[in-house]
mmCIF file of C-alpha atoms in Angstrom:
data_model
loop_
_atom_site.group_PDB
_atom_site.id
_atom_site.type_symbol
_atom_site.label_atom_id
_atom_site.label_comp_id
_atom_site.label_asym_id
_atom_site.label_seq_id
_atom_site.Cartn_x
_atom_site.Cartn_y
_atom_site.Cartn_z
ATOM 1 C CA GLY A 1 0.009 -0.011 -0.095
ATOM 2 C CA PRO A 2 0.997 3.843 -0.125
ATOM 3 C CA TYR A 3 2.910 5.763 2.285
ATOM 4 C CA ALA A 4 -0.576 7.081 3.295
ATOM 5 C CA ALA A 5 -1.631 3.876 4.606
ATOM 6 C CA LEU A 6 0.792 4.464 7.650
ATOM 7 C CA LEU A 7 -0.892 7.889 8.243
ATOM 8 C CA ALA A 8 -4.446 6.361 8.398
ATOM 9 C CA ASP A 9 -5.739 9.929 7.723
ATOM 10 C CA GLY A 10 -7.175 9.171 4.249
ATOM 11 C CA SER A 11 -4.382 10.651 2.174
ATOM 12 C CA GLU A 12 -4.061 7.826 -0.111
ATOM 13 C CA TYR A 13 -7.061 9.487 -1.964
ATOM 14 C CA GLY A 14 -5.054 12.614 -2.247
ATOM 15 C CA GLY A 15 -1.274 11.678 -1.876
ATOM 16 C CA HIS A 16 -0.648 15.040 -0.373
ATOM 17 C CA TYR A 17 2.251 14.054 1.957
ATOM 18 C CA GLY A 18 4.962 16.175 0.427
ATOM 19 C CA LEU A 19 7.903 13.536 0.529
ATOM 20 C CA SER A 20 10.572 13.215 -2.153
ATOM 21 C CA VAL A 21 11.270 10.015 -4.296
ATOM 22 C CA GLU A 22 14.067 9.448 -1.978
ATOM 23 C CA ALA A 23 12.220 9.837 1.226
ATOM 24 C CA LEU A 24 9.389 7.411 -0.008
ATOM 25 C CA LYS A 25 12.118 5.061 -1.254
ATOM 26 C CA GLU A 26 13.412 4.992 2.440
ATOM 27 C CA PHE A 27 9.796 4.308 3.691
ATOM 28 C CA HIS A 28 9.018 1.585 1.229
ATOM 29 C CA ARG A 29 12.658 -0.245 0.956
ATOM 30 C CA PRO A 30 12.221 -2.277 4.372
ATOM 31 C CA ARG A 31 8.615 -3.469 3.662
ATOM 32 C CA LEU A 32 9.475 -4.242 -0.011
ATOM 33 C CA GLU A 33 12.573 -6.255 1.124
ATOM 34 C CA VAL A 34 10.551 -8.237 3.866
ATOM 35 C CA LEU A 35 7.719 -9.172 1.374
ATOM 36 C CA ALA A 36 10.321 -9.840 -1.459
ATOM 37 C CA ASP A 37 12.174 -12.211 0.715
ATOM 38 C CA SER A 38 9.327 -13.954 1.950
ATOM 39 C CA GLY A 39 8.830 -16.088 -1.138
ATOM 40 C CA ALA A 40 5.730 -14.077 -2.615
ATOM 41 C CA ASP A 41 5.293 -14.926 -6.234
ATOM 42 C CA LEU A 42 4.315 -11.155 -7.005
ATOM 43 C CA LEU A 43 4.154 -7.918 -4.926
ATOM 44 C CA ALA A 44 1.105 -5.763 -5.355
ATOM 45 C CA CYS A 45 1.994 -2.237 -5.119
ATOM 46 C CA GLU A 46 -1.146 -0.632 -4.930
ATOM 47 C CA THR A 47 -3.364 2.394 -4.133
ATOM 48 C CA ILE A 48 -0.457 4.706 -5.010
ATOM 49 C CA PRO A 49 -1.766 8.220 -5.367
ATOM 50 C CA ALA A 50 1.469 10.244 -6.371
ATOM 51 C CA LEU A 51 3.837 10.072 -9.269
ATOM 52 C CA GLU A 52 6.703 10.435 -6.749
ATOM 53 C CA GLU A 53 5.609 7.329 -5.243
ATOM 54 C CA VAL A 54 5.444 5.398 -8.602
ATOM 55 C CA HIS A 55 8.981 6.465 -9.288
ATOM 56 C CA ALA A 56 10.157 5.369 -5.790
ATOM 57 C CA LEU A 57 8.638 2.022 -6.201
ATOM 58 C CA CYS A 58 9.873 1.406 -9.721
ATOM 59 C CA GLU A 59 13.586 2.378 -8.552
ATOM 60 C CA LEU A 60 13.474 -0.081 -5.772
ATOM 61 C CA LEU A 61 12.049 -2.791 -7.879
ATOM 62 C CA GLU A 62 14.558 -2.234 -10.517
ATOM 63 C CA ALA A 63 17.475 -2.033 -7.782
ATOM 64 C CA ARG A 64 16.440 -5.523 -6.602
ATOM 65 C CA GLY A 65 15.911 -6.969 -10.049
ATOM 66 C CA ASP A 66 14.372 -10.202 -9.110
ATOM 67 C CA THR A 67 10.915 -9.293 -7.740
ATOM 68 C CA PRO A 68 7.845 -8.920 -10.054
ATOM 69 C CA ALA A 69 5.189 -6.765 -9.031
ATOM 70 C CA TRP A 70 2.191 -4.792 -10.356
ATOM 71 C CA ILE A 71 1.793 -0.989 -10.074
ATOM 72 C CA SER A 72 -1.803 0.296 -9.376
ATOM 73 C CA VAL A 73 -2.537 3.815 -9.055
ATOM 74 C CA THR A 74 -5.664 5.614 -7.483
ATOM 75 C CA CYS A 75 -6.895 8.383 -9.545
ATOM 76 C CA ARG A 76 -9.447 11.591 -9.012
ATOM 77 C CA ASP A 77 -10.423 11.736 -12.694
ATOM 78 C CA ALA A 78 -9.949 10.174 -16.055
ATOM 79 C CA GLN A 79 -6.565 11.932 -16.674
ATOM 80 C CA SER A 80 -4.873 12.471 -13.198
ATOM 81 C CA LEU A 81 -3.643 10.473 -10.272
ATOM 82 C CA ALA A 82 -5.208 11.414 -6.902
ATOM 83 C CA HIS A 83 -2.400 13.803 -6.054
ATOM 84 C CA GLY A 84 -2.861 15.466 -9.772
ATOM 85 C CA ALA A 85 0.090 14.263 -11.753
ATOM 86 C CA PRO A 86 -0.863 13.034 -15.321
ATOM 87 C CA PHE A 87 -2.053 9.236 -15.244
ATOM 88 C CA ASP A 88 -0.205 8.811 -18.451
ATOM 89 C CA GLU A 89 3.089 9.601 -16.729
ATOM 90 C CA ALA A 90 2.611 6.903 -14.066
ATOM 91 C CA VAL A 91 1.700 4.284 -16.857
ATOM 92 C CA ARG A 92 4.890 5.322 -18.904
ATOM 93 C CA ARG A 93 7.134 4.886 -15.787
ATOM 94 C CA ALA A 94 5.816 1.607 -14.675
ATOM 95 C CA ASP A 95 5.920 0.448 -18.356
ATOM 96 C CA ARG A 96 9.788 1.173 -18.207
ATOM 97 C CA CYS A 97 10.086 -0.822 -15.287
ATOM 98 C CA PRO A 98 11.174 -4.630 -16.165
ATOM 99 C CA GLN A 99 9.917 -5.927 -12.929
ATOM 100 C CA VAL A 100 6.337 -4.408 -13.422
ATOM 101 C CA VAL A 101 4.484 -7.130 -14.864
ATOM 102 C CA ALA A 102 1.095 -5.539 -14.858
ATOM 103 C CA ILE A 103 -0.348 -1.797 -14.720
ATOM 104 C CA GLY A 104 -3.638 -0.454 -13.657
ATOM 105 C CA VAL A 105 -6.119 1.354 -11.219
ATOM 106 C CA ASN A 106 -7.544 0.598 -7.771
ATOM 107 C CA CYS A 107 -9.604 2.443 -5.267
ATOM 108 C CA THR A 108 -10.831 4.547 -8.018
ATOM 109 C CA ALA A 109 -14.525 5.382 -8.716
ATOM 110 C CA PRO A 110 -15.874 2.672 -11.193
ATOM 111 C CA ARG A 111 -17.167 5.461 -13.632
ATOM 112 C CA LEU A 112 -13.502 6.353 -14.182
ATOM 113 C CA VAL A 113 -12.108 3.180 -14.698
ATOM 114 C CA ALA A 114 -12.860 2.284 -18.427
ATOM 115 C CA PRO A 115 -11.414 5.619 -19.652
ATOM 116 C CA LEU A 116 -8.237 5.249 -17.708
ATOM 117 C CA LEU A 117 -7.849 1.671 -18.965
ATOM 118 C CA GLU A 118 -8.415 2.800 -22.390
ATOM 119 C CA ARG A 119 -5.514 5.230 -22.197
ATOM 120 C CA ALA A 120 -3.216 2.891 -20.430
ATOM 121 C CA ARG A 121 -3.719 0.410 -23.293
ATOM 122 C CA GLU A 122 -2.428 3.144 -25.639
ATOM 123 C CA LEU A 123 0.758 3.443 -23.527
ATOM 124 C CA THR A 124 1.698 0.026 -22.466
ATOM 125 C CA GLN A 125 1.231 -3.739 -23.856
ATOM 126 C CA LYS A 126 1.508 -5.070 -20.153
ATOM 127 C CA PRO A 127 -1.471 -6.789 -18.862
ATOM 128 C CA LEU A 128 -3.974 -4.411 -17.338
ATOM 129 C CA LEU A 129 -5.615 -4.658 -13.850
ATOM 130 C CA ALA A 130 -8.689 -2.989 -12.404
ATOM 131 C CA TYR A 131 -10.118 -3.148 -8.895
ATOM 132 C CA PRO A 132 -12.002 -0.022 -8.126
ATOM 133 C CA ASN A 133 -13.841 0.816 -4.963
ATOM 134 C CA SER A 134 -17.570 1.255 -4.828
ATOM 135 C CA GLY A 135 -17.515 4.898 -5.780
ATOM 136 C CA GLU A 136 -19.302 6.006 -2.649
ATOM 137 C CA LEU A 137 -18.610 9.426 -1.441
ATOM 138 C CA TRP A 138 -16.932 10.175 2.041
ATOM 139 C CA ASP A 139 -18.500 12.759 4.203
ATOM 140 C CA ALA A 140 -15.437 14.028 5.983
ATOM 141 C CA ALA A 141 -17.369 16.105 8.415
ATOM 142 C CA ALA A 142 -19.682 13.185 9.486
ATOM 143 C CA HIS A 143 -17.261 10.752 9.103
ATOM 144 C CA CYS A 144 -19.322 8.364 7.088
ATOM 145 C CA TRP A 145 -20.205 7.032 3.548
ATOM 146 C CA LEU A 146 -23.033 8.773 1.894
ATOM 147 C CA PRO A 147 -25.781 6.293 0.985
ATOM 148 C CA GLY A 148 -27.017 5.736 -2.476
ATOM 149 C CA THR A 149 -23.658 7.455 -3.902
ATOM 150 C CA GLY A 150 -21.905 4.192 -5.188
ATOM 151 C CA VAL A 151 -22.265 1.519 -7.889
ATOM 152 C CA THR A 152 -24.905 -1.047 -7.120
ATOM 153 C CA ASP A 153 -24.434 -3.111 -10.095
ATOM 154 C CA PHE A 154 -21.102 -4.203 -11.208
ATOM 155 C CA HIS A 155 -22.037 -6.247 -14.352
ATOM 156 C CA ASP A 156 -21.930 -3.779 -16.947
ATOM 157 C CA PRO A 157 -18.717 -1.815 -15.476
ATOM 158 C CA ALA A 158 -16.799 -4.968 -15.444
ATOM 159 C CA ARG A 159 -17.668 -5.758 -19.004
ATOM 160 C CA LEU A 160 -16.434 -2.267 -19.841
ATOM 161 C CA TRP A 161 -13.141 -2.814 -17.976
ATOM 162 C CA HIS A 162 -12.635 -6.020 -20.013
ATOM 163 C CA GLU A 163 -13.389 -4.386 -23.160
ATOM 164 C CA ALA A 164 -10.904 -1.689 -22.346
ATOM 165 C CA GLY A 165 -8.124 -4.330 -21.649
ATOM 166 C CA ALA A 166 -8.336 -5.259 -18.082
ATOM 167 C CA ARG A 167 -7.431 -8.913 -17.528
ATOM 168 C CA LEU A 168 -7.197 -8.845 -13.692
ATOM 169 C CA ILE A 169 -10.352 -7.473 -12.343
ATOM 170 C CA GLY A 170 -11.691 -7.244 -8.800
ATOM 171 C CA GLY A 171 -12.953 -4.858 -6.254
ATOM 172 C CA CYS A 172 -11.267 -2.496 -3.517
ATOM 173 C CA CYS A 173 -12.890 -0.540 -0.554
ATOM 174 C CA ARG A 174 -16.450 -0.761 -0.071
ATOM 175 C CA THR A 175 -17.022 -3.690 -2.570
ATOM 176 C CA THR A 176 -18.616 -6.778 -1.441
ATOM 177 C CA PRO A 177 -18.725 -10.485 -1.930
ATOM 178 C CA ASP A 178 -21.729 -9.804 -4.073
ATOM 179 C CA ASP A 179 -20.067 -7.319 -6.141
ATOM 180 C CA ILE A 180 -17.139 -9.714 -6.881
ATOM 181 C CA ARG A 181 -19.975 -12.413 -7.731
ATOM 182 C CA ALA A 182 -21.352 -9.793 -10.244
ATOM 183 C CA ILE A 183 -17.842 -9.089 -11.803
ATOM 184 C CA ARG A 184 -17.293 -12.806 -12.443
ATOM 185 C CA GLU A 185 -20.630 -13.465 -13.924
ATOM 186 C CA ALA A 186 -20.070 -10.595 -16.240
ATOM 187 C CA LEU A 187 -16.586 -11.716 -17.748
ATOM 188 C CA PRO A 188 -15.952 -14.341 -20.152
ATOM 189 C CA ALA A 189 -14.995 -17.856 -18.828
#
């Protein structure tokens, strides 16, 4: 997960933690080493909101050289990472990293996923992945999710994600087992 997971303040949805690539590398290095040395087949570097963090993770993976991973970013719209950098730059950086075996989006509103995947398909030949959140809106003042603001049927969105090139498809925050079942039902066998 992103540096923001440590903060537990929701900053993974904005990426406004103001750290340099070097500082992010120092944060991620020991975690990446422990996980890579555990014998895991693949590392999921996910919910990355800022381009600096994509750079940091790719540099660490490249330095290690033997650990396959995927990079999955979170986006605020169909062109930008949550922190505001161009989505295209994150895809291009991840594409250049030999250890990155798949690229995609997660914990992003479902309505944004298809256009992001379509753009990614133009920039990489690596497999694409998508595991959005439910799309619900958070009321920061009341500290609760706003009812009726999320996707209630994942059948059609999942088909669109597959048509846009995603081959690894699932769900993130606020998705349920029923949502995952609907995604599975919607996809080719």
